[in-house]
PDB file of C-alpha atoms in Angstrom:
ATOM      1  CA  UNK A   1       2.358  10.651 -15.019  1.00  0.00           C
ATOM      2  CA  UNK A   2       2.123  13.893 -11.492  1.00  0.00           C
ATOM      3  CA  UNK A   3      -0.474  11.239 -10.420  1.00  0.00           C
ATOM      4  CA  UNK A   4       1.173   7.722 -10.415  1.00  0.00           C
ATOM      5  CA  UNK A   5       3.728   9.312  -8.635  1.00  0.00           C
ATOM      6  CA  UNK A   6       2.367  10.393  -6.063  1.00  0.00           C
ATOM      7  CA  UNK A   7       0.681   7.413  -5.522  1.00  0.00           C
ATOM      8  CA  UNK A   8       4.416   5.263  -5.951  1.00  0.00           C
ATOM      9  CA  UNK A   9       5.519   7.770  -2.783  1.00  0.00           C
ATOM     10  CA  UNK A  10       2.428   7.417  -1.025  1.00  0.00           C
ATOM     11  CA  UNK A  11       2.834   3.313  -0.865  1.00  0.00           C
ATOM     12  CA  UNK A  12       7.315   3.987  -0.271  1.00  0.00           C
ATOM     13  CA  UNK A  13       5.521   6.391   2.847  1.00  0.00           C
ATOM     14  CA  UNK A  14       2.354   3.092   4.605  1.00  0.00           C
ATOM     15  CA  UNK A  15       5.900   0.756   4.603  1.00  0.00           C
ATOM     16  CA  UNK A  16       8.305   3.167   5.450  1.00  0.00           C
ATOM     17  CA  UNK A  17       5.675   4.146   8.712  1.00  0.00           C
ATOM     18  CA  UNK A  18       4.921  -0.257   9.239  1.00  0.00           C
ATOM     19  CA  UNK A  19       8.343  -0.817   8.878  1.00  0.00           C
ATOM     20  CA  UNK A  20       9.161   2.815  11.832  1.00  0.00           C
ATOM     21  CA  UNK A  21       6.018   1.181  13.987  1.00  0.00           C
ATOM     22  CA  UNK A  22       7.159  -1.967  14.256  1.00  0.00           C
ATOM     23  CA  UNK A  23      11.194  -1.464  14.579  1.00  0.00           C
ATOM     24  CA  UNK A  24      10.743  -0.026  17.808  1.00  0.00           C
ATOM     25  CA  UNK A  25       7.358  -1.627  19.355  1.00  0.00           C
ATOM     26  CA  UNK A  26       9.652  -4.007  22.047  1.00  0.00           C
ATOM     27  CA  UNK A  27      10.945  -0.599  23.587  1.00  0.00           C
ATOM     28  CA  UNK A  28       7.978   0.794  23.983  1.00  0.00           C
ATOM     29  CA  UNK A  29       5.896  -2.079  24.808  1.00  0.00           C
ATOM     30  CA  UNK A  30       8.810  -2.592  28.008  1.00  0.00           C
ATOM     31  CA  UNK A  31       8.963   1.284  28.623  1.00  0.00           C
ATOM     32  CA  UNK A  32       4.901   0.877  29.021  1.00  0.00           C
ATOM     33  CA  UNK A  33       5.475  -1.712  31.498  1.00  0.00           C
ATOM     34  CA  UNK A  34       4.752  -4.207  29.960  1.00  0.00           C
ATOM     35  CA  UNK A  35       7.017  -7.874  30.437  1.00  0.00           C
ATOM     36  CA  UNK A  36       9.431  -8.800  28.779  1.00  0.00           C
ATOM     37  CA  UNK A  37       8.408 -12.194  27.105  1.00  0.00           C
ATOM     38  CA  UNK A  38       5.481 -10.240  25.902  1.00  0.00           C
ATOM     39  CA  UNK A  39       7.292  -7.732  24.134  1.00  0.00           C
ATOM     40  CA  UNK A  40       9.702 -10.276  22.735  1.00  0.00           C
ATOM     41  CA  UNK A  41       6.833 -12.127  21.315  1.00  0.00           C
ATOM     42  CA  UNK A  42       4.657  -9.271  20.309  1.00  0.00           C
ATOM     43  CA  UNK A  43       7.575  -7.634  18.503  1.00  0.00           C
ATOM     44  CA  UNK A  44       8.081 -11.566  16.459  1.00  0.00           C
ATOM     45  CA  UNK A  45       4.507 -12.130  16.025  1.00  0.00           C
ATOM     46  CA  UNK A  46       4.795  -8.478  14.388  1.00  0.00           C
ATOM     47  CA  UNK A  47       6.910  -9.613  11.581  1.00  0.00           C
ATOM     48  CA  UNK A  48       5.369 -12.781  10.837  1.00  0.00           C
ATOM     49  CA  UNK A  49       2.067 -11.232  10.346  1.00  0.00           C
ATOM     50  CA  UNK A  50       3.324  -8.592   8.600  1.00  0.00           C
ATOM     51  CA  UNK A  51       5.011 -11.424   6.101  1.00  0.00           C
ATOM     52  CA  UNK A  52       1.809 -13.540   6.152  1.00  0.00           C
ATOM     53  CA  UNK A  53      -0.129 -10.438   5.065  1.00  0.00           C
ATOM     54  CA  UNK A  54       2.398  -9.983   2.368  1.00  0.00           C
ATOM     55  CA  UNK A  55       4.354  -7.596   3.103  1.00  0.00           C
ATOM     56  CA  UNK A  56       8.424  -8.237   1.487  1.00  0.00           C
ATOM     57  CA  UNK A  57      10.373  -6.138   3.852  1.00  0.00           C
ATOM     58  CA  UNK A  58       9.891  -9.065   6.979  1.00  0.00           C
ATOM     59  CA  UNK A  59       9.961 -12.673   7.960  1.00  0.00           C
ATOM     60  CA  UNK A  60       8.479 -14.822   9.675  1.00  0.00           C
ATOM     61  CA  UNK A  61       9.458 -15.217  13.373  1.00  0.00           C
ATOM     62  CA  UNK A  62       8.664 -17.868  15.728  1.00  0.00           C
ATOM     63  CA  UNK A  63      10.757 -19.133  18.778  1.00  0.00           C
ATOM     64  CA  UNK A  64       8.929 -22.481  18.655  1.00  0.00           C
ATOM     65  CA  UNK A  65      10.768 -24.379  21.910  1.00  0.00           C
ATOM     66  CA  UNK A  66       9.839 -20.662  23.995  1.00  0.00           C
ATOM     67  CA  UNK A  67       6.322 -20.149  22.338  1.00  0.00           C
ATOM     68  CA  UNK A  68       5.393 -23.335  23.623  1.00  0.00           C
ATOM     69  CA  UNK A  69       7.151 -22.633  26.875  1.00  0.00           C
ATOM     70  CA  UNK A  70       6.679 -19.266  27.911  1.00  0.00           C
ATOM     71  CA  UNK A  71       2.681 -17.847  28.160  1.00  0.00           C
ATOM     72  CA  UNK A  72       3.550 -14.657  28.122  1.00  0.00           C
ATOM     73  CA  UNK A  73       5.765 -14.802  24.793  1.00  0.00           C
ATOM     74  CA  UNK A  74       3.823 -16.956  23.565  1.00  0.00           C
ATOM     75  CA  UNK A  75       0.622 -14.902  24.420  1.00  0.00           C
ATOM     76  CA  UNK A  76       2.380 -12.179  22.391  1.00  0.00           C
ATOM     77  CA  UNK A  77       3.606 -13.289  19.549  1.00  0.00           C
ATOM     78  CA  UNK A  78       0.125 -13.895  19.401  1.00  0.00           C
ATOM     79  CA  UNK A  79      -1.432 -11.032  19.892  1.00  0.00           C
ATOM     80  CA  UNK A  80       1.547  -9.453  17.868  1.00  0.00           C
ATOM     81  CA  UNK A  81       0.695 -12.167  14.677  1.00  0.00           C
ATOM     82  CA  UNK A  82      -2.870 -10.667  14.151  1.00  0.00           C
ATOM     83  CA  UNK A  83      -2.601  -7.542  15.512  1.00  0.00           C
ATOM     84  CA  UNK A  84      -0.487  -6.922  12.998  1.00  0.00           C
ATOM     85  CA  UNK A  85      -1.155  -9.323  10.254  1.00  0.00           C
ATOM     86  CA  UNK A  86      -4.036  -6.968  10.016  1.00  0.00           C
ATOM     87  CA  UNK A  87      -2.926  -3.457  10.208  1.00  0.00           C
ATOM     88  CA  UNK A  88      -0.132  -4.914   6.943  1.00  0.00           C
ATOM     89  CA  UNK A  89      -3.525  -6.175   4.740  1.00  0.00           C
ATOM     90  CA  UNK A  90      -5.651  -2.095   5.943  1.00  0.00           C
ATOM     91  CA  UNK A  91      -2.460  -1.392   4.061  1.00  0.00           C
ATOM     92  CA  UNK A  92      -2.565  -3.742   0.990  1.00  0.00           C
ATOM     93  CA  UNK A  93      -6.495  -2.664   0.986  1.00  0.00           C
ATOM     94  CA  UNK A  94      -5.739   0.722   0.831  1.00  0.00           C
ATOM     95  CA  UNK A  95      -2.415   0.543  -1.435  1.00  0.00           C
ATOM     96  CA  UNK A  96      -5.002  -1.749  -4.493  1.00  0.00           C
ATOM     97  CA  UNK A  97      -7.955   0.981  -3.994  1.00  0.00           C
ATOM     98  CA  UNK A  98      -5.863   4.009  -4.598  1.00  0.00           C
ATOM     99  CA  UNK A  99      -4.507   2.206  -7.772  1.00  0.00           C
ATOM    100  CA  UNK A 100      -7.381   1.552  -8.592  1.00  0.00           C
ATOM    101  CA  UNK A 101      -8.652   5.166  -8.416  1.00  0.00           C
ATOM    102  CA  UNK A 102      -5.918   5.677 -10.189  1.00  0.00           C
ATOM    103  CA  UNK A 103      -6.830   3.669 -13.373  1.00  0.00           C
ATOM    104  CA  UNK A 104     -10.193   5.503 -13.437  1.00  0.00           C
ATOM    105  CA  UNK A 105      -9.187   8.621 -13.254  1.00  0.00           C
ATOM    106  CA  UNK A 106      -7.092   8.119 -16.321  1.00  0.00           C
ATOM    107  CA  UNK A 107      -9.533   6.397 -18.026  1.00  0.00           C
ATOM    108  CA  UNK A 108     -12.206   9.647 -17.654  1.00  0.00           C
ATOM    109  CA  UNK A 109      -9.063  11.334 -18.837  1.00  0.00           C
ATOM    110  CA  UNK A 110      -8.464   9.230 -21.913  1.00  0.00           C
ATOM    111  CA  UNK A 111     -11.688   8.762 -22.109  1.00  0.00           C
ATOM    112  CA  UNK A 112     -12.744  12.812 -22.494  1.00  0.00           C
ATOM    113  CA  UNK A 113     -10.363  13.364 -25.019  1.00  0.00           C
ATOM    114  CA  UNK A 114     -11.629  10.694 -27.223  1.00  0.00           C
ATOM    115  CA  UNK A 115     -14.905  12.238 -26.750  1.00  0.00           C
ATOM    116  CA  UNK A 116     -13.768  15.410 -27.858  1.00  0.00           C
ATOM    117  CA  UNK A 117     -12.104  14.144 -30.492  1.00  0.00           C
ATOM    118  CA  UNK A 118     -15.253  12.465 -31.786  1.00  0.00           C
ATOM    119  CA  UNK A 119     -17.172  15.548 -31.485  1.00  0.00           C
ATOM    120  CA  UNK A 120     -14.402  17.858 -33.627  1.00  0.00           C
ATOM    121  CA  UNK A 121     -14.611  14.585 -35.779  1.00  0.00           C
ATOM    122  CA  UNK A 122     -18.018  14.704 -36.103  1.00  0.00           C
ATOM    123  CA  UNK A 123     -18.944  18.534 -36.387  1.00  0.00           C
ATOM    124  CA  UNK A 124     -16.048  18.654 -39.501  1.00  0.00           C
ATOM    125  CA  UNK A 125     -18.527  16.285 -41.399  1.00  0.00           C
ATOM    126  CA  UNK A 126     -18.888  18.365 -44.601  1.00  0.00           C
ATOM    127  CA  UNK A 127     -17.390  20.678 -44.201  1.00  0.00           C
ATOM    128  CA  UNK A 128     -14.426  21.409 -47.048  1.00  0.00           C
ATOM    129  CA  UNK A 129     -10.925  20.866 -44.684  1.00  0.00           C
ATOM    130  CA  UNK A 130      -9.066  20.978 -47.556  1.00  0.00           C
ATOM    131  CA  UNK A 131      -7.294  24.485 -47.403  1.00  0.00           C
ATOM    132  CA  UNK A 132      -6.603  23.880 -43.870  1.00  0.00           C
ATOM    133  CA  UNK A 133      -3.993  21.399 -44.850  1.00  0.00           C
ATOM    134  CA  UNK A 134      -0.794  23.543 -45.596  1.00  0.00           C
ATOM    135  CA  UNK A 135      -1.529  25.294 -41.481  1.00  0.00           C
ATOM    136  CA  UNK A 136      -0.370  21.294 -39.475  1.00  0.00           C
ATOM    137  CA  UNK A 137       3.209  21.217 -39.712  1.00  0.00           C
ATOM    138  CA  UNK A 138       4.947  18.115 -41.458  1.00  0.00           C
TER     139      UNK A 138
END
């Protein structure tokens, strides 16, 4: 169970980082010299890309009239969508891999326990264990 809770912490951490990374993207881009229209489009596209890739924490955002009339907004939206969709897909893929690895570890432990039990049972075949019954808790 400890490992599974670590897996849950890992997943929550990834989603939190994703949310924090996109929360101030627009301001960071404007501070770096990107046009405001591009940064706003990128921010909207980013939320849309995360949603398209399966994020439960984002929603599709696109100002259609602005997308059709403002080339900077449209370019920012498209760039943000592609980048954030790819990021979210990578997070989802890594999460699935981590969960599958955890399942394999748990299965190996169960198999080892089962093998040990069968070996012990086989080792005791033909041995009179009737005198040991008093040692087992009731």
